[in-house]
Coordinates of C-alpha atoms and ligand atoms in Angstrom, one line a residue:
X1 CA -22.4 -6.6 17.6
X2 CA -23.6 -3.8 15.6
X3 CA -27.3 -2.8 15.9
X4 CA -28.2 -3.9 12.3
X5 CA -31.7 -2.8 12.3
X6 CA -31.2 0.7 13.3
X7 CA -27.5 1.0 11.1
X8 CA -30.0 -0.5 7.7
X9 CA -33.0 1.8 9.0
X10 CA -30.8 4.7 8.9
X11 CA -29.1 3.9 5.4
X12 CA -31.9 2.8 4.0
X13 CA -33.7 6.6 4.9
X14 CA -30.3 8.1 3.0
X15 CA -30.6 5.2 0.2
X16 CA -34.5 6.5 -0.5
X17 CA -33.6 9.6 -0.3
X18 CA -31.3 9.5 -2.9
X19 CA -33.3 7.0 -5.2
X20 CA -36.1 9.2 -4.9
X21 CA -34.1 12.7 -5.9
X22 CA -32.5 10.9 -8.7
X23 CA -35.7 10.0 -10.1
X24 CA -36.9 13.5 -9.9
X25 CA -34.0 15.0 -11.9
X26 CA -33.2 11.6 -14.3
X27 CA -35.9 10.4 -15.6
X28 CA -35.6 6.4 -16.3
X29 CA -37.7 4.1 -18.7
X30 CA -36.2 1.3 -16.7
X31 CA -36.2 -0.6 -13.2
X32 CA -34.5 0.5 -9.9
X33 CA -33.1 -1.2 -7.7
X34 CA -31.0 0.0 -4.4
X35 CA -29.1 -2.3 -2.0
X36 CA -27.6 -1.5 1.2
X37 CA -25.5 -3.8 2.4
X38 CA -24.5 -4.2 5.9
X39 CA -21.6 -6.3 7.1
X40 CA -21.3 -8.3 10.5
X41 CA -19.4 -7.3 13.0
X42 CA -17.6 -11.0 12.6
X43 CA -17.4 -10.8 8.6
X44 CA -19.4 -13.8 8.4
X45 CA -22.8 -12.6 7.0
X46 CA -24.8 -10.0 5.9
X47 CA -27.9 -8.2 6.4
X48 CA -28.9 -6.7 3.0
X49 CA -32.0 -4.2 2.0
X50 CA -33.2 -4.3 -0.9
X51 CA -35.6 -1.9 -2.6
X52 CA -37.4 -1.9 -5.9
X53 CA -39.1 0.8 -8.4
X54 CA -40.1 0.8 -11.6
X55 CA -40.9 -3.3 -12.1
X56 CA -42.9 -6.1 -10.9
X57 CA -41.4 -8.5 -8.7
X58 CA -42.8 -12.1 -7.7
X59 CA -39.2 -12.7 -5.6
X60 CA -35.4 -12.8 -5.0
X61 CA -33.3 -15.5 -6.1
X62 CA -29.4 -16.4 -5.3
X63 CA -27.1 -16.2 -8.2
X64 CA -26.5 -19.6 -8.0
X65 CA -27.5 -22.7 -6.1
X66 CA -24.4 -23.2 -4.1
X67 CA -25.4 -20.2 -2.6
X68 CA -28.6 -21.3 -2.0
X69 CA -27.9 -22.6 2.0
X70 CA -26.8 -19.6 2.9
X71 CA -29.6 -17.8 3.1
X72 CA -30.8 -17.1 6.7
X73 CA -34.5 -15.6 6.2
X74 CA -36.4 -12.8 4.1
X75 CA -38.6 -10.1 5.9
X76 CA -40.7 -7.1 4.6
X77 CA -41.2 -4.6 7.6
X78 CA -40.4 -7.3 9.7
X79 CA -42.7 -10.1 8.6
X80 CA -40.8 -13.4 7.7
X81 CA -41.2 -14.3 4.2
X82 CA -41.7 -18.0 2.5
X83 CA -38.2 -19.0 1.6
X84 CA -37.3 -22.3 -0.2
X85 CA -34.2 -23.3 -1.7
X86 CA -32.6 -19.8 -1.6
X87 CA -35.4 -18.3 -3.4
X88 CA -37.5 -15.4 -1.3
X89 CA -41.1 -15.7 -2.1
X90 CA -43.4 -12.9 -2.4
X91 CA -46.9 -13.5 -1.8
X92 CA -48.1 -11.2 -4.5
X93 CA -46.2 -8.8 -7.4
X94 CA -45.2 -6.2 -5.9
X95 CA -43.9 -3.0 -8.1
X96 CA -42.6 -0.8 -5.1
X97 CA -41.0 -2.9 -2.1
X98 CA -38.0 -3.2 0.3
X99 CA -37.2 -6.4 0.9
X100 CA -34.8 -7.3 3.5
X101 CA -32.9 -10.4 4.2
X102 CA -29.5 -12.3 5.8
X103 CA -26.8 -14.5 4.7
X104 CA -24.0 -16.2 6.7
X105 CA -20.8 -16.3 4.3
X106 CA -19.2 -19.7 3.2
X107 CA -15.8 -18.8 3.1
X108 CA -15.2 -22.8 2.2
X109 CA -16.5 -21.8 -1.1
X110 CA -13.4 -19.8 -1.7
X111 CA -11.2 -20.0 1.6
X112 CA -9.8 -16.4 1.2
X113 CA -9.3 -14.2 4.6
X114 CA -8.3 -13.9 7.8
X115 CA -9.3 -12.5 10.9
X116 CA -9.2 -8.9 9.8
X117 CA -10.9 -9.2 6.3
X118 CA -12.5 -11.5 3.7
X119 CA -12.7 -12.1 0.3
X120 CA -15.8 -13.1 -1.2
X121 CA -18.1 -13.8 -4.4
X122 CA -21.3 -11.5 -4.9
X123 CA -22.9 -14.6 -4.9
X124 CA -23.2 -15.0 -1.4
X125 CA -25.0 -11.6 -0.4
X126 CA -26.2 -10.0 -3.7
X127 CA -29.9 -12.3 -4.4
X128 CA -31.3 -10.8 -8.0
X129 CA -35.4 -9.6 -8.6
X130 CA -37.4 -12.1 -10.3
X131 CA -38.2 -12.2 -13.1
X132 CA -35.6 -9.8 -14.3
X133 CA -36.4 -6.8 -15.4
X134 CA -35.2 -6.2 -18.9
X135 CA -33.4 -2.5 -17.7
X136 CA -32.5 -2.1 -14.3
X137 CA -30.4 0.8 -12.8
X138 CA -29.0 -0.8 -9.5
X139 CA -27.5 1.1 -7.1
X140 CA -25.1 -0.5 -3.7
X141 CA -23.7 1.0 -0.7
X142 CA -22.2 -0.7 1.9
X143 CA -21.6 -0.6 6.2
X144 CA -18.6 -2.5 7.2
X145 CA -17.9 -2.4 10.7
X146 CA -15.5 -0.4 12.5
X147 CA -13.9 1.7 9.9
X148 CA -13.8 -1.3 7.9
X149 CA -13.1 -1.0 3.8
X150 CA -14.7 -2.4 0.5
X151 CA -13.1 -3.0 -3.0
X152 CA -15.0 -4.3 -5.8
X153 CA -14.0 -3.5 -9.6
X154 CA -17.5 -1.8 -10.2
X155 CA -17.7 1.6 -10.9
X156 CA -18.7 4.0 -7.9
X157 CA -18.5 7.5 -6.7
X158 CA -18.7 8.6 -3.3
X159 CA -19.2 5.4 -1.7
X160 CA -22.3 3.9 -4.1
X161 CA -21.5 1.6 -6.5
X162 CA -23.3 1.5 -9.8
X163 CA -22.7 -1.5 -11.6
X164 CA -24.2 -3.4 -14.6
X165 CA -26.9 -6.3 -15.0
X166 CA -23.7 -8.6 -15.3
X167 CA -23.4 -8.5 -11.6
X168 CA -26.5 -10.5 -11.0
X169 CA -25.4 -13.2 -13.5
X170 CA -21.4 -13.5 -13.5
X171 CA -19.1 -13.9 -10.2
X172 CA -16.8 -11.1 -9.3
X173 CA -14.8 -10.8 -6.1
X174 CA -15.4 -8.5 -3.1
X175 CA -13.4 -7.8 -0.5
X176 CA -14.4 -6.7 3.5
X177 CA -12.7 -5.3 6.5
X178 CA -9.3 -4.3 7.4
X179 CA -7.0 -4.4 4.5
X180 CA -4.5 -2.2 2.8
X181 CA -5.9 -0.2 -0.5
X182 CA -4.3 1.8 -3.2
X183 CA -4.4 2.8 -6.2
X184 CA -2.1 3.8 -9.4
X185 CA -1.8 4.1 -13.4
X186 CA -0.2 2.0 -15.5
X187 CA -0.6 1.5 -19.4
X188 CA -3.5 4.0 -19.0
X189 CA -5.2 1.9 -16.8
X190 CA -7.0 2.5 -13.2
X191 CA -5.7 -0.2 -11.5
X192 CA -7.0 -0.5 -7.4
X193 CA -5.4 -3.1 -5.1
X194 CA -6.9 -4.8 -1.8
X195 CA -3.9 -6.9 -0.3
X196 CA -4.5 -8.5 2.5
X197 CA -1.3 -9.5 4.9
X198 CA 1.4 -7.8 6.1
X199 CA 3.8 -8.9 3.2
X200 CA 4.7 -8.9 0.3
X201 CA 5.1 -5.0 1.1
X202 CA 2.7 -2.5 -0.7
X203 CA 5.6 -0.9 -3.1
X204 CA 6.6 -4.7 -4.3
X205 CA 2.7 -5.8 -5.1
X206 CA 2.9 -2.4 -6.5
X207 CA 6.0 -2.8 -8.9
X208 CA 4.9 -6.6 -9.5
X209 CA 1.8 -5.3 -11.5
X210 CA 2.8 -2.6 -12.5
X211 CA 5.1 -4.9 -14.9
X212 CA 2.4 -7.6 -15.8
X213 CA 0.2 -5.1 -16.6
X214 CA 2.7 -3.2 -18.9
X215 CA 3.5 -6.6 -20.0
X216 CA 0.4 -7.5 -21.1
X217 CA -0.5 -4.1 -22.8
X218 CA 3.1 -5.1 -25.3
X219 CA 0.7 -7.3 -27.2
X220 CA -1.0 -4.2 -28.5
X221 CA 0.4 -1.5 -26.9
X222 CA -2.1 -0.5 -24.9
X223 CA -4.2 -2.8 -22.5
X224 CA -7.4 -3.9 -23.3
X225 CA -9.2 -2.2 -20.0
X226 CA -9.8 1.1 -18.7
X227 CA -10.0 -0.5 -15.2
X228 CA -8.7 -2.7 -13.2
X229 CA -9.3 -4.7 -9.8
X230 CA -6.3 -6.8 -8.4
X231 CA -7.1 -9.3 -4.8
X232 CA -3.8 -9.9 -3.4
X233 CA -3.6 -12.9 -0.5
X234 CA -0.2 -13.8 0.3
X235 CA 0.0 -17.7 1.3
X236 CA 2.6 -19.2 3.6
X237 CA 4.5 -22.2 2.3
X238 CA 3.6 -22.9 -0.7
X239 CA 6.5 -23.6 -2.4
X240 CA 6.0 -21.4 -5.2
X241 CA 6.3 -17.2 -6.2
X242 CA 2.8 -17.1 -6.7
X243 CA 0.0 -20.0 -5.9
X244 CA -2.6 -19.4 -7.6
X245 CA -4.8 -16.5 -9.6
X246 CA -8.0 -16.4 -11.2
X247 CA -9.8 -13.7 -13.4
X248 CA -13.6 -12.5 -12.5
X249 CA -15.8 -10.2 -14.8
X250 CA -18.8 -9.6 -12.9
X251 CA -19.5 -6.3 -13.7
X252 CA -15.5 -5.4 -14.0
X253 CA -12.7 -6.9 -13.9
X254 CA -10.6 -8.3 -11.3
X255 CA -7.5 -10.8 -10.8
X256 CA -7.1 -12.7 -7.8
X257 CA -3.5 -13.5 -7.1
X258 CA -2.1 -15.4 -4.0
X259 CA 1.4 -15.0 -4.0
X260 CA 3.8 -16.2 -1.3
X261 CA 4.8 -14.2 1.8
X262 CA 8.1 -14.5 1.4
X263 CA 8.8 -13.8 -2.3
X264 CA 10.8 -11.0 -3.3
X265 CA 9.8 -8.7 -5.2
X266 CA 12.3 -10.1 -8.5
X267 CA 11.1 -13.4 -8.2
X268 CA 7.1 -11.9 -8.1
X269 CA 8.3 -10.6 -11.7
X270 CA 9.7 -13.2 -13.2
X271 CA 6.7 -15.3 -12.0
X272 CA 4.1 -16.3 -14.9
X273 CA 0.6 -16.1 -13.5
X274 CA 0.0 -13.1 -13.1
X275 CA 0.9 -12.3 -16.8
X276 CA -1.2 -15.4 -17.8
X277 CA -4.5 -13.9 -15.8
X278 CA -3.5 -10.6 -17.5
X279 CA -3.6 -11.9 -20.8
X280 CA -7.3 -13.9 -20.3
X281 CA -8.5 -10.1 -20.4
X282 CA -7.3 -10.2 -24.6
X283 CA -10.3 -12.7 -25.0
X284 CA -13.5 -12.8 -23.8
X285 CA -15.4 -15.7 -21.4
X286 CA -15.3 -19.1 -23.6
X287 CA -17.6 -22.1 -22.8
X288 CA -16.3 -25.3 -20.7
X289 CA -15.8 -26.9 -24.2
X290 CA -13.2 -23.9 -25.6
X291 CA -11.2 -23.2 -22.7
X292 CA -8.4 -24.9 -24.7
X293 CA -8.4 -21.6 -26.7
X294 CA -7.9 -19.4 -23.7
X295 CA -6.3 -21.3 -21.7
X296 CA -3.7 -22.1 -25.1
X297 CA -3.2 -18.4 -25.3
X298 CA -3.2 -17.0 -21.9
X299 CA -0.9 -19.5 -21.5
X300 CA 1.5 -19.1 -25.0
X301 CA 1.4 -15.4 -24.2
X302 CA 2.8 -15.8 -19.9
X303 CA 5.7 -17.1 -21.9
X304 CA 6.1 -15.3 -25.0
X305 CA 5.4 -11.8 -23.5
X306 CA 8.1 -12.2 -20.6
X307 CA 10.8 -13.3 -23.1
X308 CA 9.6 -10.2 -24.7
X309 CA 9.6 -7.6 -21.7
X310 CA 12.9 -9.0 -20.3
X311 CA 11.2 -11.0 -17.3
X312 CA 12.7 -14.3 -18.6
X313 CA 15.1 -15.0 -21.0
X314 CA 14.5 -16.7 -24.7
X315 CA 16.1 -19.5 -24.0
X316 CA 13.8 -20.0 -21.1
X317 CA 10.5 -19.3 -22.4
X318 CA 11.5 -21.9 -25.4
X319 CA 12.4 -24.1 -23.1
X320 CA 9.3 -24.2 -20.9
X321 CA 7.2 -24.4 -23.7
X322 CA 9.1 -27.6 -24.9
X323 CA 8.0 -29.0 -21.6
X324 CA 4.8 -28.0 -21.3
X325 CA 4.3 -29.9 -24.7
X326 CA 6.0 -33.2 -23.1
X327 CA 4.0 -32.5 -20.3
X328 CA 0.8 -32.2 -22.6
X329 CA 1.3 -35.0 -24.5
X330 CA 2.0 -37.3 -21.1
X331 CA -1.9 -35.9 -20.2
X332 CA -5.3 -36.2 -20.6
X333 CA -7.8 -39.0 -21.1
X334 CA -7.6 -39.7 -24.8
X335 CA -10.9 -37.3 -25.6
X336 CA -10.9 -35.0 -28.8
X337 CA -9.3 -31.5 -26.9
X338 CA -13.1 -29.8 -26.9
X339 CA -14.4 -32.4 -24.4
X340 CA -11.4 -32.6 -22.4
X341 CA -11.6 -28.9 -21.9
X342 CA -15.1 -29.7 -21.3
X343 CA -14.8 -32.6 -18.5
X344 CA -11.2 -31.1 -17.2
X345 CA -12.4 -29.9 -13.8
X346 CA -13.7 -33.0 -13.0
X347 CA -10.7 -35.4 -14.7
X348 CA -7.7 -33.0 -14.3
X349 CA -6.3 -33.0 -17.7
X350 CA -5.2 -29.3 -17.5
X351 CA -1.7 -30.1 -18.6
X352 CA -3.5 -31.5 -22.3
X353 CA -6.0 -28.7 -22.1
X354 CA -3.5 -25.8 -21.4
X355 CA -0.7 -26.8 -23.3
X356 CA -2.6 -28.1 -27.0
X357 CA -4.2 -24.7 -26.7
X358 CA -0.5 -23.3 -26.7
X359 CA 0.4 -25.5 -29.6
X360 CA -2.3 -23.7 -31.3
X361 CA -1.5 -20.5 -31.0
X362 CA 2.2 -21.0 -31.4
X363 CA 1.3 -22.9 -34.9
X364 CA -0.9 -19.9 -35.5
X365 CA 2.0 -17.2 -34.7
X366 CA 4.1 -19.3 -36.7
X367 CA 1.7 -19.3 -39.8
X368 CA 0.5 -15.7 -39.6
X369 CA 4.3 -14.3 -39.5
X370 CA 5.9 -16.4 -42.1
X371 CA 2.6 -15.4 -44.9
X372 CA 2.8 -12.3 -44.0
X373 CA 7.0 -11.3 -43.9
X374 CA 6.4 -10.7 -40.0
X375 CA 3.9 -7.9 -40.6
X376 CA 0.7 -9.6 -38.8
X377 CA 1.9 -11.6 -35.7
X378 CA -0.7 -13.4 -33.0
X379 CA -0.3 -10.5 -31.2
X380 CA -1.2 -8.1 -33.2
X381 CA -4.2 -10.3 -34.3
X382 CA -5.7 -9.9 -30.9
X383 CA -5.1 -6.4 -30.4
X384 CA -7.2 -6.0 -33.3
X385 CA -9.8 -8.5 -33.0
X386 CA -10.6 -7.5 -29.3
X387 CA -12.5 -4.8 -29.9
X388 CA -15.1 -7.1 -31.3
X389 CA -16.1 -7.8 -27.7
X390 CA -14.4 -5.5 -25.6
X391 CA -15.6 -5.8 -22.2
X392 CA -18.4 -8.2 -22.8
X393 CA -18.9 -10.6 -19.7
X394 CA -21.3 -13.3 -21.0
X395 CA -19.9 -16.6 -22.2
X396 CA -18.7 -16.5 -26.0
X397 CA -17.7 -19.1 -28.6
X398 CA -14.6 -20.7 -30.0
X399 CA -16.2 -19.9 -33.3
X400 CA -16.6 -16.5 -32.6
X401 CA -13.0 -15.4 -31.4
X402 CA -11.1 -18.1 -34.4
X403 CA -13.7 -16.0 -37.0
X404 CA -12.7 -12.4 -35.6
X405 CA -9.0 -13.8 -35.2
X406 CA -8.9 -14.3 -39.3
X407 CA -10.9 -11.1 -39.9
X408 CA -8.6 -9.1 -38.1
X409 CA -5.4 -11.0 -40.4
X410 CA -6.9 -11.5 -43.5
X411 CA -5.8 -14.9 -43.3
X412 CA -8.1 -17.7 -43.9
X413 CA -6.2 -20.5 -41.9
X414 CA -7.4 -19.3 -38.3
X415 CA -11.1 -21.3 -38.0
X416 CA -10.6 -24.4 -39.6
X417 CA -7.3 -24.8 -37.9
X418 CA -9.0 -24.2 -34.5
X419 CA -11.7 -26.7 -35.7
X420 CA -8.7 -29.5 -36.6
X421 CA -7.3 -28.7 -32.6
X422 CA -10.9 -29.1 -30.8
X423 CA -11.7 -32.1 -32.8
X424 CA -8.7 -34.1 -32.7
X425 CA -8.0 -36.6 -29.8
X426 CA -4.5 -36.8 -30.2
X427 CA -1.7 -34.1 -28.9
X428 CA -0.6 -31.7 -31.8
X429 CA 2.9 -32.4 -33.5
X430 CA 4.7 -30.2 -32.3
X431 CA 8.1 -31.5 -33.7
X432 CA 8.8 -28.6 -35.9
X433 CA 9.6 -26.4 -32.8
X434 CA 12.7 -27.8 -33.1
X435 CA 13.6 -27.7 -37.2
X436 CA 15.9 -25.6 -37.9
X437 CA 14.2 -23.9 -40.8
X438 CA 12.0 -22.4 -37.6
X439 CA 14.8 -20.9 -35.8
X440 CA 14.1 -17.1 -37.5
X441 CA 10.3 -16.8 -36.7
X442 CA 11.5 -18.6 -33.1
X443 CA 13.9 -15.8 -32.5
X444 CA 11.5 -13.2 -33.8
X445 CA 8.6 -14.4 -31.1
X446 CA 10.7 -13.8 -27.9
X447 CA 12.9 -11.0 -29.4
X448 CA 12.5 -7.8 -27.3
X449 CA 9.9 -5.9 -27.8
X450 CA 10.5 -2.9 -29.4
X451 CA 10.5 0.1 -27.5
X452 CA 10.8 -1.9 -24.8
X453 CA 7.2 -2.7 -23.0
X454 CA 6.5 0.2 -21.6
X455 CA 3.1 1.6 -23.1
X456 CA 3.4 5.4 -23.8
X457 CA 0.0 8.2 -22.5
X458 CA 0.1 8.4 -26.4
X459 CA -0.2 5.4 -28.0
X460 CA -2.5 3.3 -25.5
X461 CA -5.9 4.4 -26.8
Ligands
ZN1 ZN1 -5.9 -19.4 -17.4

């Protein structure tokens, strides 16, 4: 093992050092607050010190309450504090403290690693001051054992990260140890990669993204961030290209994608998930109850956008939406769509959730084209009406996106129609897909996009 107290003595005299000459030269109307956070020798916990300026603090509390258990005690200079359901006590406000305490990782919560790294939510080592202070400047370095590496998506330099309040309140992922790191540009976007694993090799994860991303930036020729995390953790046996991905905003973004081992590099490509995490980053967070609206487009656009960029072809993508529909329509537990996206952890009705959501915005791609000779598409609908909420990590509303969706097209169809899909129990009609008088717009949808998908230096932002 590592010698813990004298490793977070010794950054902690750097940490002050630097808190203290940043003051001097930047003065700050707000709240401080540095972490140093060292990793065990086993990657299974972490010692963290915390100090605070600038606020008063009456304790620490986890991010959530899952993470509650994992907290392994709370000390000031040594003396245990009162700890109770996660939460670290202090006896009295305290405006200028270091508070130091331990955490043993659950790495059931997310299952990610192996023997050589992990990959792991804030949650379980970053505990936030109570109450919150209403600015906070927050600073976070790290000690990883051996020559051991971090990746998180939040902005550093030199080794400290400085991220955003959003950390303290939305999950992101971090990973620890030994694990293979790089970096590249693509659509004018920073994007960094931690894979973990021996395979799929570096310059296949590389080429991978590098055409999702570009694929996702088609929608509006450029993508929607400036940066970009990607977790890679190949799987063994899992009888797919790619397992599973997710999408994180705690303070950045960042896709988790677990692809198989063996999968070629083609066969990454033509795979839809990591195009359908992509295209979450076009919208921002929805509640429980509107996740039919992402989840519908994330999931119209995996489709869609590789018919478009050449990954699959038309007759494919028309094809798998057909059956997703069927597939939709066989689902669910007879609730209106809103609280089936609501309950759909807990009953499973993805297939209903995901695939009425793509009914809606095929319906909507459909209606916006034909009133508007092909000028205003879904796509470039979003494009515009993203920069209403940009990178914005809290949780927003159906209303909100199907309002800025109409603003952006002029059309007035957009929120009522979304109103109709969350409201209605029964799967949409989707029988026109097949009519004839559709096959135009069809072919227009999943013809190649111009120019190809490449995004130029130019015309991305
Ligand atoms: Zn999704």
């Amino acid at each position: 093992m590592l010698n813990i107290g004298r490793i977070a003595g010794l950054l902690c005299v750097v940490s002050c050092a630097h808190g203290a000459d940043r003051a001097a030269v930047e003065p700050h109307s707000g709240g401080v607050a540095d972490y140093t956070v060292t990793i065990f020798d086993n990657l299974g916990g972490a010692r963290v010190r915390a100090c605070f300026r600038g606020f008063a603090l009456a304790g620490l509390v986890p991010m959530d309450r899952s993470a509650a258990s994992q907290l392994q005690g709370a000390w000031i200079d040594g003396i245990p504090l009162e700890t109770r359901e996660g939460r670290i006590s202090l006896s009295q406000q305290l405006s200028h403290e270091c508070v130091e305490y331990e955490t043993q990782f659950e790495r059931s919560r997310l299952g990610l690693g192996d023997a050589s790294a992990v990959v792991l939510s804030q949650s379980q080592w970053l505990w936030r001051p109570e109450p919150f202070p209403t600015e906070v400047r927050t600073s976070v370095r790290f000690a990883v054992p051996g020559d051991g590496r971090v990746s998180l998506s939040w902005p550093q330099s030199n080794g400290v990260y400085q991220p955003n309040r959003n950390v303290f309140f939305v999950e992101t992922f971090a990973v620890f140890g030994a694990f293979n790191q790089h970096a590249f540009s693509v659509a004018n976007t920073r994007v960094e990669v931690a894979r973990l694993g021996a395979a799929p090799l570096e310059k296949d994860v590389r080429r991978w993204l590098t055409r999702a991303v570009e694929a996702t930036a088609s929608v509006g020729g450029r993508f929607p961030l400036d940066h970009l995390q990607f977790v890679i953790v190949p799987v063994d046996d899992v009888g797919a290209e790619v397992a599973f991905g997710m999408v994180r905003r705690g303070g950045g973004s960042s896709v988790l994608l677990l692809p198989s081992a063996d999968a070629q590099v083609a066969e990454l490509e033509a795979d839809w998930v990591a195009i359908h995490e992509l295209s979450h980053l076009w919208l921002p967070r929805l509640h429980a109850k509107d996740r039919w609206l992402s989840e519908g487009i994330a999931t119209y656009l995996q489709e869609v956008l590789r018919a478009r960029c050449g990954l699959q072809s038309s007759d494919r993508a028309w094809r798998r939406i057909r059956e997703g529909f069927e597939r939709g329509r066989r689902s669910g537990s007879g609730q209106p769509l809103a609280d089936e996206s609501w309950s759909m952890n807990r009953t499973g009705a993805y297939q209903r959730v995901y695939w009425a959501g793509t009914a809606f915005a095929l319906e909507t791609d459909l209606r916006l084209r034909r009133g508007s000779n092909g000028e205003n598409t879904l796509l470039t609908v979003l494009n515009d009406a993203q920069r209403n909420w940009q990178e914005e990590a809290r949780l927003v509303s159906a209303s909100r996106v199907l309002a800025a969706l109409e603003q952006a097209s002029g059309a007035e169809f957009i929120a009522a129609l979304g109103e109709q899909y969350a409201a209605s129990s029964d799967f949409p009609d989707t029988s026109y897909v097949d009519s004839p008088e559709y096959d135009d717009v069809r072919a227009q949808i999943s013809a190649p996009a111009q120019g190809g998908c490449k995004v130029s230096g130019e015309s991305s932002r």
